[in-house]
Coordinates of C-alpha atoms and ligand atoms in Angstrom, one line a residue:
M1 CA 0.0 0.0 0.0
G2 CA 1.5 3.3 -1.0
L3 CA 1.3 5.8 1.8
Q4 CA -0.3 9.2 1.2
Q5 CA 1.7 11.8 3.1
S6 CA 0.2 14.9 4.5
D7 CA 2.5 17.9 4.3
A8 CA 2.5 18.0 8.0
L9 CA 4.0 14.7 9.1
D10 CA 6.4 12.1 7.8
V11 CA 3.8 9.3 8.3
E12 CA 6.0 6.6 6.8
R13 CA 8.6 7.3 9.4
I14 CA 6.1 7.6 12.2
R15 CA 4.6 4.2 11.4
E16 CA 7.9 2.6 12.1
D17 CA 7.4 3.6 15.7
F18 CA 4.3 1.5 16.0
P19 CA 5.0 -2.2 15.2
I20 CA 1.4 -3.1 15.9
L21 CA 0.5 -1.5 12.6
E22 CA 2.4 -4.3 10.8
R23 CA -0.2 -6.8 12.1
E24 CA -2.6 -8.6 9.9
V25 CA -6.1 -9.2 11.2
G26 CA -9.1 -11.2 10.1
D27 CA -8.3 -13.3 7.0
G28 CA -4.8 -11.8 6.6
R29 CA -5.7 -8.2 5.9
P30 CA -3.3 -5.4 7.0
L31 CA -4.6 -3.7 10.1
V32 CA -6.1 -0.3 9.4
Y33 CA -6.6 1.2 12.8
L34 CA -9.2 3.9 12.8
D35 CA -10.4 3.7 16.4
N36 CA -8.1 6.2 17.9
G37 CA -10.8 8.2 19.5
A38 CA -11.3 5.2 21.8
T39 CA -7.6 4.5 22.4
T40 CA -4.4 5.2 20.4
Q41 CA -1.6 2.8 19.7
T42 CA 1.6 3.0 21.7
P43 CA 5.0 3.8 20.2
D44 CA 8.0 1.6 21.0
R45 CA 9.6 4.5 22.9
V46 CA 6.7 4.5 25.4
V47 CA 6.7 0.7 25.7
D48 CA 10.5 0.8 26.3
A49 CA 10.3 3.5 29.0
I50 CA 7.7 1.4 30.9
S51 CA 9.8 -1.7 30.4
E52 CA 13.0 0.1 31.6
Y53 CA 11.2 1.2 34.7
Y54 CA 10.2 -2.4 35.6
R55 CA 13.6 -3.8 34.6
T56 CA 15.8 -1.2 36.4
Y57 CA 14.1 1.0 39.0
N58 CA 10.8 -0.5 40.0
A59 CA 9.9 0.6 43.6
N60 CA 7.2 2.4 45.5
V61 CA 7.4 6.2 45.4
H62 CA 6.8 8.7 48.2
R63 CA 10.5 9.1 48.7
G64 CA 11.6 5.9 50.3
I65 CA 15.2 6.0 51.6
H66 CA 16.6 3.4 49.3
Q67 CA 18.0 4.2 45.9
L68 CA 15.3 2.6 43.7
S69 CA 12.6 4.4 45.6
Q70 CA 14.4 7.6 45.1
E71 CA 14.8 7.0 41.4
A72 CA 11.1 6.0 41.0
S73 CA 10.0 9.0 43.0
I74 CA 11.9 11.4 40.9
A75 CA 10.6 9.9 37.7
Y76 CA 7.0 9.9 39.0
E77 CA 7.3 13.6 40.1
E78 CA 9.0 14.7 36.9
A79 CA 6.2 13.0 34.9
H80 CA 3.9 15.6 36.4
D81 CA 6.3 18.4 35.2
A82 CA 6.3 17.0 31.7
V83 CA 2.5 16.8 31.5
A84 CA 2.2 20.3 33.1
D85 CA 4.5 21.7 30.5
F86 CA 2.7 20.0 27.7
V87 CA -0.6 21.8 28.5
G88 CA 0.8 25.1 29.8
A89 CA 0.1 24.5 33.5
D90 CA 2.2 26.5 35.9
G91 CA 3.8 23.4 37.5
R92 CA 3.3 20.0 39.0
E93 CA 1.1 21.5 41.7
E94 CA -1.6 21.9 39.1
I95 CA -1.5 18.4 37.6
V96 CA -3.2 15.6 39.5
F97 CA -2.7 12.1 38.1
T98 CA -5.9 10.2 37.9
K99 CA -6.9 6.9 36.4
N100 CA -8.4 8.6 33.3
T101 CA -10.6 11.5 32.2
T102 CA -13.6 9.9 33.9
E103 CA -11.9 9.9 37.3
A104 CA -10.8 13.5 36.9
E105 CA -14.5 14.5 36.3
N106 CA -15.5 12.5 39.3
L107 CA -12.8 14.0 41.5
V108 CA -14.0 17.5 40.9
A109 CA -17.7 16.6 41.0
Y110 CA -17.3 14.8 44.4
S111 CA -14.7 17.0 46.0
W112 CA -15.9 20.4 44.8
G113 CA -19.4 19.7 43.6
L114 CA -20.8 17.7 46.5
N115 CA -19.4 20.3 49.0
E116 CA -20.1 23.5 47.1
L117 CA -23.3 22.9 45.2
G118 CA -26.8 23.3 46.8
P119 CA -30.4 24.2 46.0
G120 CA -30.5 27.2 43.7
D121 CA -27.2 26.4 42.1
E122 CA -27.0 25.4 38.4
V123 CA -24.5 23.2 36.5
V124 CA -24.5 24.0 32.8
L125 CA -23.5 21.1 30.5
T126 CA -23.7 20.8 26.7
E127 CA -25.9 18.4 24.8
M128 CA -22.7 16.8 23.3
E129 CA -21.1 15.8 26.6
H130 CA -19.5 12.4 27.0
H131 CA -21.2 10.3 29.7
S132 CA -18.1 10.8 31.8
S133 CA -19.1 14.4 32.3
F134 CA -22.9 14.1 31.6
V135 CA -23.6 11.3 34.1
T136 CA -21.2 12.5 36.8
W137 CA -22.6 16.0 36.9
Q138 CA -26.2 14.9 36.6
Q139 CA -25.8 12.5 39.6
I140 CA -23.8 14.9 41.8
A141 CA -26.1 17.8 41.0
E142 CA -29.1 15.7 42.0
R143 CA -27.4 14.6 45.3
A144 CA -26.6 18.2 46.0
G145 CA -30.1 19.5 45.1
A146 CA -28.7 21.6 42.2
D147 CA -30.2 21.9 38.7
V148 CA -28.6 20.9 35.4
K149 CA -29.1 22.8 32.1
Y150 CA -27.8 21.9 28.7
I151 CA -26.4 24.2 26.0
P152 CA -28.1 23.0 22.8
V153 CA -26.3 21.7 19.7
T154 CA -27.2 23.4 16.4
D155 CA -28.1 21.5 13.2
E156 CA -24.6 22.2 12.1
G157 CA -23.2 20.3 15.1
T158 CA -21.8 23.3 16.9
L159 CA -22.7 24.7 20.3
D160 CA -25.4 27.4 20.2
M161 CA -23.4 30.1 21.9
D162 CA -26.4 32.6 21.8
A163 CA -28.4 30.1 23.9
A164 CA -25.3 29.6 26.1
A165 CA -25.2 33.3 26.9
D166 CA -28.8 33.0 28.2
L167 CA -28.3 29.8 30.0
V168 CA -25.3 30.8 32.0
T169 CA -26.5 33.1 34.7
D170 CA -25.5 34.2 38.2
D171 CA -27.0 31.0 39.5
T172 CA -24.5 29.0 37.5
A173 CA -21.8 27.5 39.6
M174 CA -20.1 25.2 37.0
V175 CA -19.9 25.1 33.2
S176 CA -18.7 21.7 32.1
A177 CA -18.1 21.2 28.4
V178 CA -16.3 18.9 26.1
H179 CA -13.5 20.7 24.2
V180 CA -13.5 18.4 21.2
S181 CA -16.6 16.2 20.8
N182 CA -15.8 12.5 20.5
T183 CA -19.0 12.1 18.3
L184 CA -19.3 15.2 16.2
G185 CA -15.7 16.2 16.1
T186 CA -16.7 19.7 16.9
V187 CA -14.0 21.9 18.4
N188 CA -15.9 24.0 21.0
P189 CA -14.9 27.6 21.8
A190 CA -13.1 26.8 25.1
R191 CA -12.0 30.3 25.9
E192 CA -15.4 31.8 25.1
L193 CA -17.0 29.2 27.5
A194 CA -14.5 30.1 30.2
D195 CA -15.1 33.8 29.8
L196 CA -18.9 33.2 30.0
A197 CA -18.5 31.2 33.1
H198 CA -16.2 33.7 34.7
D199 CA -18.5 36.6 33.9
H200 CA -20.9 34.9 36.3
D201 CA -18.4 33.9 38.9
A202 CA -18.8 30.2 37.9
Y203 CA -16.0 27.7 37.2
V204 CA -15.4 26.0 33.9
F205 CA -14.4 22.4 33.5
L206 CA -13.2 21.3 30.0
D207 CA -13.1 17.7 29.0
G208 CA -10.0 17.6 26.8
A209 CA -9.9 13.8 26.2
Q210 CA -10.1 14.3 22.4
A211 CA -8.4 17.7 22.3
V212 CA -5.1 17.3 24.1
P213 CA -4.1 14.3 21.9
T214 CA -4.8 16.1 18.6
R215 CA -4.0 19.8 18.9
P216 CA -1.9 22.3 21.0
V217 CA -3.7 23.0 24.2
D218 CA -2.8 25.8 26.6
V219 CA -4.9 25.7 29.7
A220 CA -3.7 29.1 30.8
A221 CA -4.6 30.7 27.5
I222 CA -8.1 29.1 27.8
D223 CA -8.3 30.3 31.4
A224 CA -9.7 26.8 32.3
D225 CA -10.3 26.2 36.0
F226 CA -10.2 22.5 35.4
Y227 CA -9.2 20.5 32.4
A228 CA -9.0 16.7 32.0
F229 CA -7.5 14.2 29.6
S230 CA -6.3 10.5 29.3
A231 CA -2.9 9.2 28.4
H232 CA -4.2 6.2 26.4
K233 CA -5.7 8.5 23.8
M234 CA -2.4 10.3 23.2
A235 CA 0.2 7.5 22.5
G236 CA 0.5 6.7 26.3
P237 CA -0.6 3.8 28.4
T238 CA -4.0 2.9 29.9
G239 CA -4.5 3.5 33.6
I240 CA -3.5 7.1 33.8
G241 CA -4.9 10.5 33.0
A242 CA -4.6 14.0 34.3
L243 CA -6.7 16.6 36.0
Y244 CA -5.4 20.2 35.6
G245 CA -6.7 22.5 38.2
K246 CA -5.8 26.1 39.1
E247 CA -3.6 25.9 42.1
E248 CA -5.7 28.2 44.3
I249 CA -8.8 26.2 43.6
L250 CA -7.2 22.8 44.2
E251 CA -5.8 24.2 47.4
E252 CA -9.3 25.0 48.7
M253 CA -10.8 21.7 47.7
E254 CA -11.3 18.7 50.0
P255 CA -9.4 15.5 49.1
Y256 CA -11.3 13.0 47.0
L257 CA -9.7 9.8 48.2
Y258 CA -8.2 9.3 51.7
G259 CA -5.3 7.1 52.7
G260 CA -1.5 6.9 52.4
G261 CA 0.6 9.4 50.5
M262 CA -2.0 12.2 50.6
I263 CA -1.5 13.2 54.2
R264 CA 1.1 15.4 56.0
K265 CA 0.4 14.4 59.6
V266 CA -2.0 11.9 61.1
S267 CA -2.9 11.7 64.8
F268 CA -5.7 10.1 66.8
D269 CA -7.5 13.5 66.7
E270 CA -6.9 14.8 63.2
T271 CA -5.2 14.6 59.9
T272 CA -3.7 17.3 57.7
W273 CA -3.1 17.1 54.0
N274 CA 0.0 16.8 51.9
D275 CA 1.0 19.5 49.3
L276 CA -0.5 19.6 45.9
P277 CA -0.8 17.5 43.8
W278 CA -0.2 14.7 46.3
K279 CA -3.2 15.7 48.4
F280 CA -5.3 14.2 45.6
E281 CA -3.2 11.1 44.9
A282 CA -4.0 8.6 47.7
G283 CA -2.3 5.2 47.8
T284 CA 0.3 3.7 45.5
P285 CA -0.1 5.6 42.2
S286 CA 0.3 4.3 38.7
I287 CA 4.0 4.7 38.6
A288 CA 4.9 2.8 35.4
Q289 CA 2.0 4.5 33.7
A290 CA 3.3 7.9 34.7
V291 CA 6.7 7.1 33.3
G292 CA 4.9 6.0 30.0
F293 CA 2.7 9.2 30.1
A294 CA 5.8 11.4 30.3
E295 CA 7.5 9.6 27.4
A296 CA 4.3 9.9 25.3
V297 CA 4.2 13.6 25.9
E298 CA 7.8 13.9 24.8
Y299 CA 7.1 11.8 21.8
L300 CA 4.3 14.1 20.7
E301 CA 6.4 17.2 21.5
D302 CA 9.1 15.8 19.2
I303 CA 6.5 15.4 16.4
G304 CA 5.0 18.9 17.2
M305 CA 1.4 19.4 18.1
E306 CA 0.8 21.9 15.4
S307 CA 1.8 19.2 12.9
V308 CA -0.4 16.7 14.6
K309 CA -3.3 19.1 14.3
R310 CA -2.7 19.8 10.6
H311 CA -2.4 16.0 9.9
E312 CA -5.7 15.4 11.7
E313 CA -7.4 18.1 9.7
H314 CA -5.9 16.8 6.5
L315 CA -7.3 13.3 7.2
A316 CA -10.7 14.6 8.3
A317 CA -11.0 16.8 5.1
Y318 CA -10.1 13.8 3.0
A319 CA -12.6 11.5 4.7
L320 CA -15.4 14.2 4.5
D321 CA -14.6 14.7 0.7
R322 CA -14.7 11.0 0.0
M323 CA -17.9 10.4 2.0
A324 CA -19.5 13.3 0.2
E325 CA -19.2 11.3 -3.1
F326 CA -22.0 9.1 -1.8
D327 CA -25.7 10.0 -1.3
D328 CA -26.2 7.1 1.0
I329 CA -23.6 8.2 3.6
E330 CA -24.8 10.6 6.3
V331 CA -22.1 12.4 8.2
Y332 CA -22.6 14.1 11.5
G333 CA -20.9 17.2 12.8
P334 CA -19.5 20.4 11.2
D335 CA -18.7 20.4 7.4
D336 CA -15.6 22.4 7.8
P337 CA -12.6 20.2 8.7
T338 CA -10.8 23.1 10.4
D339 CA -13.8 23.3 12.8
R340 CA -13.4 19.7 13.9
G341 CA -10.9 17.2 15.2
G342 CA -9.7 14.2 13.2
L343 CA -12.8 12.0 13.5
V344 CA -15.9 11.4 11.5
S345 CA -19.1 9.8 12.7
F346 CA -21.4 8.6 9.9
N347 CA -24.1 6.1 8.9
L348 CA -24.6 4.2 5.7
D349 CA -28.2 4.0 4.6
G350 CA -29.8 0.6 5.3
V351 CA -26.9 -0.8 7.3
H352 CA -26.7 -0.7 11.1
A353 CA -23.5 0.8 12.4
H354 CA -22.7 -2.5 14.1
D355 CA -23.0 -4.5 10.9
L356 CA -20.9 -1.9 9.1
A357 CA -18.2 -2.2 11.7
S358 CA -18.3 -5.9 11.4
I359 CA -17.9 -5.8 7.6
T360 CA -15.1 -3.3 7.8
N361 CA -13.4 -5.6 10.3
D362 CA -13.4 -8.3 7.7
H363 CA -11.4 -5.8 5.6
G364 CA -8.9 -5.2 8.5
V365 CA -10.5 -1.8 9.3
A366 CA -11.1 -1.1 13.0
I367 CA -13.8 1.5 13.5
R368 CA -16.2 2.1 16.4
A369 CA -19.9 1.6 16.2
G370 CA -22.5 2.5 18.9
D371 CA -23.4 5.6 20.9
H372 CA -19.8 6.5 21.8
C373 CA -20.9 7.3 25.3
T374 CA -23.1 10.2 24.1
Q375 CA -26.6 8.7 24.3
P376 CA -28.4 12.0 24.8
L377 CA -26.7 13.4 21.7
H378 CA -27.7 10.4 19.7
D379 CA -31.2 10.8 20.9
K380 CA -31.0 14.4 19.6
L381 CA -29.6 13.2 16.3
G382 CA -32.5 10.7 16.1
V383 CA -30.2 7.7 15.7
A384 CA -29.4 4.8 18.1
A385 CA -25.9 4.4 16.8
T386 CA -23.3 5.8 14.5
A387 CA -20.1 4.4 13.0
R388 CA -16.9 6.4 13.8
A389 CA -13.6 6.6 12.1
S390 CA -11.0 8.5 14.2
F391 CA -7.5 9.2 13.1
Y392 CA -4.0 9.7 14.5
V393 CA -0.5 10.5 13.5
Y394 CA 0.1 7.2 11.8
N395 CA -3.0 7.1 9.6
T396 CA -3.0 7.8 5.9
T397 CA -5.6 8.8 3.2
D398 CA -5.0 5.3 1.7
E399 CA -6.4 3.8 4.8
I400 CA -9.5 6.0 4.5
D401 CA -9.9 4.6 0.9
V402 CA -9.8 1.0 2.4
L403 CA -12.6 2.0 4.7
L404 CA -14.6 3.4 1.8
D405 CA -14.0 0.2 -0.3
A406 CA -15.2 -1.9 2.7
M407 CA -18.3 0.2 2.7
D408 CA -18.9 -0.8 -0.9
D409 CA -19.0 -4.4 0.3
A410 CA -21.5 -3.5 2.9
R411 CA -23.7 -1.9 0.3
E412 CA -23.6 -5.1 -1.8
L413 CA -24.4 -7.3 1.1
F414 CA -27.3 -5.3 2.3
A415 CA -28.7 -4.3 -1.1
Ligands
PMP1 N1 -14.5 12.5 27.2 C1 -14.4 12.3 25.9 C2 -14.7 13.4 25.0 C3 -13.9 11.0 25.4 O1 -13.8 10.8 24.1 C4 -13.7 10.0 26.3 C5 -13.3 8.6 25.9 N2 -14.1 8.0 24.9 C6 -13.8 10.3 27.7 C7 -14.2 11.5 28.1 C8 -13.5 9.2 28.8 O2 -12.2 8.9 28.8 P1 -11.7 7.7 29.7 O3 -12.5 6.5 29.3 O4 -10.2 7.6 29.4 O5 -12.0 8.1 31.1

């Protein structure tokens, strides 16, 4: 297969970093991995960093006296610095390692929301929230006696910011919005949402699970109060993610989990908390994963996030163009590829998304089918499920052609 290069990245070179891409699947088809919105593949460099940790300095952190613990502690702490740098945070105090984006949402909802929200307060979400934010805030608001409102999605798949201006009021305590939609691909106006929240003395939480992997993100420029993302969607390992929080806000918040590592002093009468970010990292953390997360961040920095973004847009534009050739393909989300991340959700007339994904699988093409953890948005779109192709640094336009060819097969089978 000849590789189509975008002008942004040397994809052929990058593919060498990911041996999994040489796999054959099904009946001997080359793997075409277009499920990056769910999880990305892991370059050798990251696997090697994790392996080196286990082979040479595996030990518990929290500054044990012996040498291995010292080395592991330094690597674990410096991983916070690397991630902080990557998203423009002020320092490690503002980066809490969590299990994933979902846990970051829960941390803030439980720690801040359950303590601070009450009757009369409002949480403003969007209709395109992932369940990780949607369900979390819905449930915590209910427990706290607060109300939830939703910023509508327009027919073009963008947020209705005029409606948002009316929905966010002095009763709003939190605006929680997805930065890049994992279903529509929409890139939401993060700074505008932050300004709107701040004009009413509310906080803003941005779900960056699809944004941080695919474009330069600067939490300070956005003026986010909280910002969450997962390593496994950005060339890193599973089991670790990050919550960015402004230091002064995290300082004021109650711990989320109690136990070892997060304390300063424990007595029979009272306990005091450790410094940030350790106050929010109870128990033995994901040390190997943190080492892998830092390596992934450095890998992406070496490629350059502007280039990653251009490549994503290039692939999205190509996929949108190719799909527009067919009347029986319905694409969801904004038409303009520069308004969206590198993913396309679609349906093929007369073929259920699950059947389509099964047929593309026979061609070696991994796509996702279902509601992508956005059931309320699917209700709004009037469909139970969509198919989704999502791209990363190693994908090519040729691979999108393989997907389109597989869809031809689906047409024939279901005609
Ligand atoms: N938000 C968005 C926009 C996502 O795409 C995802 C993953 N599908 C999540 C949150 C949840 O991420 P995780 O499963 O890593 O917690």
